[in-house]
């Protein structure tokens, strides 16, 4: 007999028929006449209830059917008499494929803290919360490809090992095969990377953008979706050392078109998750509502998770320039009451407290901030006519802060070279990047969406470590 997934069993399509199901036991309860076994196989947040009559199954036969055990069960799918489920399986055979000793299996029925579950990340997939989170993550990833495919974008695989540094700054992981204890050295005592595997110093990429731009100069519209690495020592709830980023790059786009695309994209993938993972999102929403009850009134969310997501897909994002954003902050009561920890003045890099004020207190919706001072942004962003700002855009989301960073790119080679010099990048190192400005360069733009921050936004999970299967953070690379 062919196995049916729990999700399909629960649809009732096979009612009245014999079915075969396999999965993991969530709970078993019962009395001397009957046992109820809840089984989950990850296809849905819901369990299928299996009814095992004491007439058909001895205590001995059921003794290894414990929480966490893998089971294979056959029986008839019938309409359920009990409340809580429409269909259940009347068991005919029960086979334990893999036992889970109740004395040592860490996931028992009681609720576990997210911190504890992080320590057993290899098992946390089996909880309702993480089942929901990673099903939503999967749907969002699929929606990313669907969105760009429908728009005729070409999916580009940009390299993970790179000799360039898109940000023009440090914070990268070195990739080397040199002996760490005794590396070859140059005459003046520095490590000689000419003898390294690639004949030069290489790192894990912090962004696929520069290579993405090269491809956009041929395919018009491309996107990347891959792992990205930052060796920054930021132990926050929004930073990982290894995360996934989506980076579209479009020829013939200006900043406004770039922002329009980003907004449409974000709404599309959220809507897709709402349509395809409603039960998971509802479950995660209830989780948050429960969590909120423990908080003082003024710290509670104004909207439920579902309300928030529906609000975001149905309303325009706010758009302000950096200069306007600074004015809003300076005129706020929050500022006047000296409640910001960091200073506010034109030229500062917005701190997360500033971003959160704009998004959560002032506008109460996602905000696209454009035209930042050139000195706080990357060299490749297009210089505006004022000579002070660049055509940059950050999208800030409630509860998360920056979720997208993007810009129109500098296509004028003389200005680009000037800006590279300013940040100490040698022309020779990026000769190939500059070639796209020499040969058929054109106005173009793109952005990077941090995938985990997006998953955080849709699932409401407060810590980024809980939306990637095996988080890489400072001092932590277990599993
Ligand atoms: P932040 O100021 O929050 O550190 P950033 O300015 O370094 O972000 P970008 O370099 O613009 O970010 O990267 C593009 C996007 O990638 C960000 O908007 C964010 O969504 C995501 N991102 C950046 N750094 C990380 C990280 N360490 N972990 C997870 N996501 C990240
Ligand atoms: Mn950063």
Short mmCIF file of N, CA and C in Angstrom, two decimals, residues 234-313:
data_model
loop_
_atom_site.label_atom_id
_atom_site.label_comp_id
_atom_site.label_asym_id
_atom_site.label_seq_id
_atom_site.Cartn_x
_atom_site.Cartn_y
_atom_site.Cartn_z
N UNK A 234 28.43 40.79 15.61
CA UNK A 234 27.20 41.41 16.15
C UNK A 234 26.31 40.34 16.74
N UNK A 235 26.29 40.30 18.03
CA UNK A 235 25.46 39.33 18.73
C UNK A 235 24.08 39.91 18.95
N UNK A 236 23.32 40.08 17.87
CA UNK A 236 21.98 40.66 17.99
C UNK A 236 20.95 39.62 17.59
N UNK A 237 19.68 39.98 17.72
CA UNK A 237 18.62 39.07 17.30
C UNK A 237 18.36 39.16 15.81
N UNK A 238 19.16 39.99 15.09
CA UNK A 238 18.94 40.18 13.65
C UNK A 238 20.16 39.90 12.79
N UNK A 239 21.24 39.41 13.40
CA UNK A 239 22.47 39.15 12.64
C UNK A 239 22.92 37.70 12.75
N UNK A 240 23.26 37.14 11.62
CA UNK A 240 23.88 35.81 11.55
C UNK A 240 25.22 35.96 10.84
N UNK A 241 26.14 35.03 11.10
CA UNK A 241 27.40 35.04 10.37
C UNK A 241 27.21 34.41 8.98
N UNK A 242 26.22 33.53 8.88
CA UNK A 242 25.86 32.92 7.59
C UNK A 242 24.37 33.11 7.39
N UNK A 243 24.01 33.86 6.37
CA UNK A 243 22.59 34.06 6.10
C UNK A 243 22.35 34.01 4.60
N UNK A 244 21.08 34.00 4.22
CA UNK A 244 20.74 33.90 2.80
C UNK A 244 20.22 35.24 2.32
N UNK A 245 20.66 35.59 1.13
CA UNK A 245 20.24 36.90 0.62
C UNK A 245 19.71 36.76 -0.80
N UNK A 246 18.70 37.55 -1.09
CA UNK A 246 18.13 37.61 -2.44
C UNK A 246 18.54 38.95 -3.02
N UNK A 247 19.20 38.93 -4.16
CA UNK A 247 19.70 40.17 -4.73
C UNK A 247 19.33 40.30 -6.21
N UNK A 248 18.21 40.99 -6.48
CA UNK A 248 17.89 41.27 -7.87
C UNK A 248 18.72 42.45 -8.38
N UNK A 249 19.01 42.45 -9.65
CA UNK A 249 19.76 43.54 -10.27
C UNK A 249 19.14 43.78 -11.64
N UNK A 250 18.76 45.03 -11.91
CA UNK A 250 18.00 45.32 -13.11
C UNK A 250 18.63 46.44 -13.93
N UNK A 251 18.92 46.15 -15.21
CA UNK A 251 19.37 47.19 -16.13
C UNK A 251 18.20 48.11 -16.43
N UNK A 252 18.51 49.36 -16.70
CA UNK A 252 17.52 50.37 -17.11
C UNK A 252 16.52 50.73 -16.01
N UNK A 253 16.84 50.42 -14.75
CA UNK A 253 15.99 50.79 -13.62
C UNK A 253 16.62 51.98 -12.90
N UNK A 254 15.76 52.90 -12.46
CA UNK A 254 16.26 53.95 -11.57
C UNK A 254 15.81 53.63 -10.14
N UNK A 255 16.08 54.53 -9.21
CA UNK A 255 15.80 54.24 -7.79
C UNK A 255 14.32 54.01 -7.53
N UNK A 256 13.48 54.80 -8.18
CA UNK A 256 12.04 54.66 -7.94
C UNK A 256 11.54 53.30 -8.41
N UNK A 257 11.99 52.88 -9.61
CA UNK A 257 11.57 51.57 -10.12
C UNK A 257 12.07 50.46 -9.20
N UNK A 258 13.27 50.67 -8.68
CA UNK A 258 13.88 49.71 -7.76
C UNK A 258 13.01 49.56 -6.50
N UNK A 259 12.59 50.70 -5.95
CA UNK A 259 11.76 50.68 -4.74
C UNK A 259 10.39 50.06 -5.03
N UNK A 260 9.84 50.39 -6.20
CA UNK A 260 8.54 49.80 -6.57
C UNK A 260 8.64 48.28 -6.66
N UNK A 261 9.71 47.81 -7.27
CA UNK A 261 9.88 46.35 -7.41
C UNK A 261 10.02 45.70 -6.04
N UNK A 262 10.82 46.31 -5.17
CA UNK A 262 11.04 45.73 -3.84
C UNK A 262 9.72 45.64 -3.07
N UNK A 263 8.91 46.68 -3.17
CA UNK A 263 7.64 46.68 -2.45
C UNK A 263 6.70 45.61 -3.01
N UNK A 264 6.63 45.53 -4.32
CA UNK A 264 5.77 44.53 -4.96
C UNK A 264 6.23 43.11 -4.58
N UNK A 265 7.54 42.92 -4.58
CA UNK A 265 8.15 41.62 -4.26
C UNK A 265 7.82 41.19 -2.83
N UNK A 266 8.02 42.10 -1.89
CA UNK A 266 7.77 41.77 -0.48
C UNK A 266 6.29 41.41 -0.27
N UNK A 267 5.41 42.20 -0.88
CA UNK A 267 3.98 41.93 -0.72
C UNK A 267 3.61 40.59 -1.36
N UNK A 268 4.21 40.31 -2.50
CA UNK A 268 3.91 39.06 -3.21
C UNK A 268 4.26 37.84 -2.36
N UNK A 269 5.46 37.84 -1.80
CA UNK A 269 5.86 36.63 -1.08
C UNK A 269 5.10 36.48 0.25
N UNK A 270 4.76 37.60 0.87
CA UNK A 270 3.94 37.51 2.09
C UNK A 270 2.55 36.96 1.74
N UNK A 271 1.98 37.50 0.66
CA UNK A 271 0.65 37.05 0.26
C UNK A 271 0.66 35.54 -0.06
N UNK A 272 1.74 35.12 -0.71
CA UNK A 272 1.85 33.71 -1.07
C UNK A 272 1.90 32.82 0.18
N UNK A 273 2.61 33.28 1.19
CA UNK A 273 2.67 32.52 2.44
C UNK A 273 1.31 32.53 3.14
N UNK A 274 0.63 33.67 3.12
CA UNK A 274 -0.70 33.74 3.75
C UNK A 274 -1.67 32.78 3.08
N UNK A 275 -1.53 32.64 1.76
CA UNK A 275 -2.43 31.74 1.03
C UNK A 275 -2.08 30.27 1.24
N UNK A 276 -0.80 29.98 1.37
CA UNK A 276 -0.37 28.58 1.39
C UNK A 276 0.00 28.03 2.76
N UNK A 277 0.20 28.91 3.73
CA UNK A 277 0.58 28.44 5.07
C UNK A 277 -0.27 29.10 6.14
N UNK A 278 -1.54 29.27 5.83
CA UNK A 278 -2.42 29.99 6.75
C UNK A 278 -2.41 29.36 8.16
N UNK A 279 -2.55 28.05 8.21
CA UNK A 279 -2.62 27.39 9.53
C UNK A 279 -1.33 27.57 10.33
N UNK A 280 -0.20 27.49 9.63
CA UNK A 280 1.08 27.68 10.31
C UNK A 280 1.17 29.10 10.87
N UNK A 281 0.79 30.07 10.05
CA UNK A 281 0.88 31.47 10.48
C UNK A 281 -0.11 31.75 11.61
N UNK A 282 -1.29 31.15 11.51
CA UNK A 282 -2.26 31.31 12.61
C UNK A 282 -1.68 30.75 13.91
N UNK A 283 -1.05 29.57 13.82
CA UNK A 283 -0.46 28.96 15.00
C UNK A 283 0.63 29.87 15.58
N UNK A 284 1.50 30.38 14.71
CA UNK A 284 2.58 31.24 15.18
C UNK A 284 2.02 32.52 15.79
N UNK A 285 0.93 33.01 15.22
CA UNK A 285 0.27 34.20 15.74
C UNK A 285 -0.27 33.96 17.15
N UNK A 286 -0.89 32.81 17.35
CA UNK A 286 -1.42 32.48 18.69
C UNK A 286 -0.28 32.42 19.71
N UNK A 287 0.83 31.88 19.26
CA UNK A 287 2.01 31.78 20.11
C UNK A 287 2.41 33.17 20.61
N UNK A 288 2.44 34.11 19.67
CA UNK A 288 2.82 35.48 20.02
C UNK A 288 1.81 36.13 20.95
N UNK A 289 0.53 35.88 20.66
CA UNK A 289 -0.53 36.45 21.50
C UNK A 289 -0.39 35.94 22.93
N UNK A 290 -0.11 34.64 23.07
CA UNK A 290 0.13 34.07 24.39
C UNK A 290 1.31 34.75 25.09
N UNK A 291 2.39 34.89 24.32
CA UNK A 291 3.62 35.49 24.85
C UNK A 291 3.35 36.92 25.33
N UNK A 292 2.51 37.62 24.53
CA UNK A 292 2.18 39.02 24.83
C UNK A 292 1.44 39.17 26.16
N UNK A 293 0.65 38.14 26.48
CA UNK A 293 -0.16 38.23 27.71
C UNK A 293 0.70 38.41 28.95
N UNK A 294 1.93 37.92 28.86
CA UNK A 294 2.84 38.03 30.01
C UNK A 294 3.48 39.42 30.11
N UNK A 295 3.24 40.25 29.07
CA UNK A 295 3.90 41.57 29.04
C UNK A 295 2.97 42.66 29.56
N UNK A 296 3.55 43.78 30.04
CA UNK A 296 2.70 44.91 30.42
C UNK A 296 1.96 45.46 29.19
N UNK A 297 0.77 46.01 29.43
CA UNK A 297 -0.11 46.49 28.36
C UNK A 297 0.62 47.30 27.28
N UNK A 298 1.47 48.24 27.70
CA UNK A 298 2.07 49.15 26.72
C UNK A 298 3.15 48.50 25.84
N UNK A 299 3.55 47.28 26.18
CA UNK A 299 4.53 46.60 25.35
C UNK A 299 3.89 45.58 24.41
N UNK A 300 2.58 45.44 24.53
CA UNK A 300 1.92 44.43 23.69
C UNK A 300 1.74 44.93 22.26
N UNK A 301 1.69 43.98 21.33
CA UNK A 301 1.48 44.31 19.92
C UNK A 301 0.07 44.87 19.73
N UNK A 302 -0.04 45.88 18.82
CA UNK A 302 -1.36 46.41 18.55
C UNK A 302 -2.15 45.49 17.63
N UNK A 303 -1.41 44.75 16.78
CA UNK A 303 -2.09 43.86 15.84
C UNK A 303 -1.60 42.43 16.06
N UNK A 304 -2.45 41.48 15.73
CA UNK A 304 -2.00 40.09 15.73
C UNK A 304 -1.09 39.90 14.52
N UNK A 305 -0.40 38.77 14.48
CA UNK A 305 0.51 38.50 13.35
C UNK A 305 -0.25 38.53 12.02
N UNK A 306 -1.39 37.87 11.97
CA UNK A 306 -2.17 37.85 10.74
C UNK A 306 -2.62 39.24 10.34
N UNK A 307 -3.08 40.01 11.31
CA UNK A 307 -3.52 41.39 11.01
C UNK A 307 -2.36 42.20 10.46
N UNK A 308 -1.19 42.04 11.08
CA UNK A 308 -0.02 42.79 10.64
C UNK A 308 0.32 42.44 9.19
N UNK A 309 0.35 41.16 8.88
CA UNK A 309 0.74 40.74 7.53
C UNK A 309 -0.29 41.21 6.51
N UNK A 310 -1.57 41.09 6.88
CA UNK A 310 -2.60 41.55 5.95
C UNK A 310 -2.53 43.06 5.75
N UNK A 311 -2.23 43.76 6.82
CA UNK A 311 -2.07 45.22 6.71
C UNK A 311 -0.92 45.55 5.75
N UNK A 312 0.18 44.84 5.88
CA UNK A 312 1.35 45.14 5.03
C UNK A 312 1.05 44.87 3.56
N UNK A 313 0.37 43.77 3.25
CA UNK A 313 0.12 43.51 1.83
C UNK A 313 -0.94 44.42 1.24
#
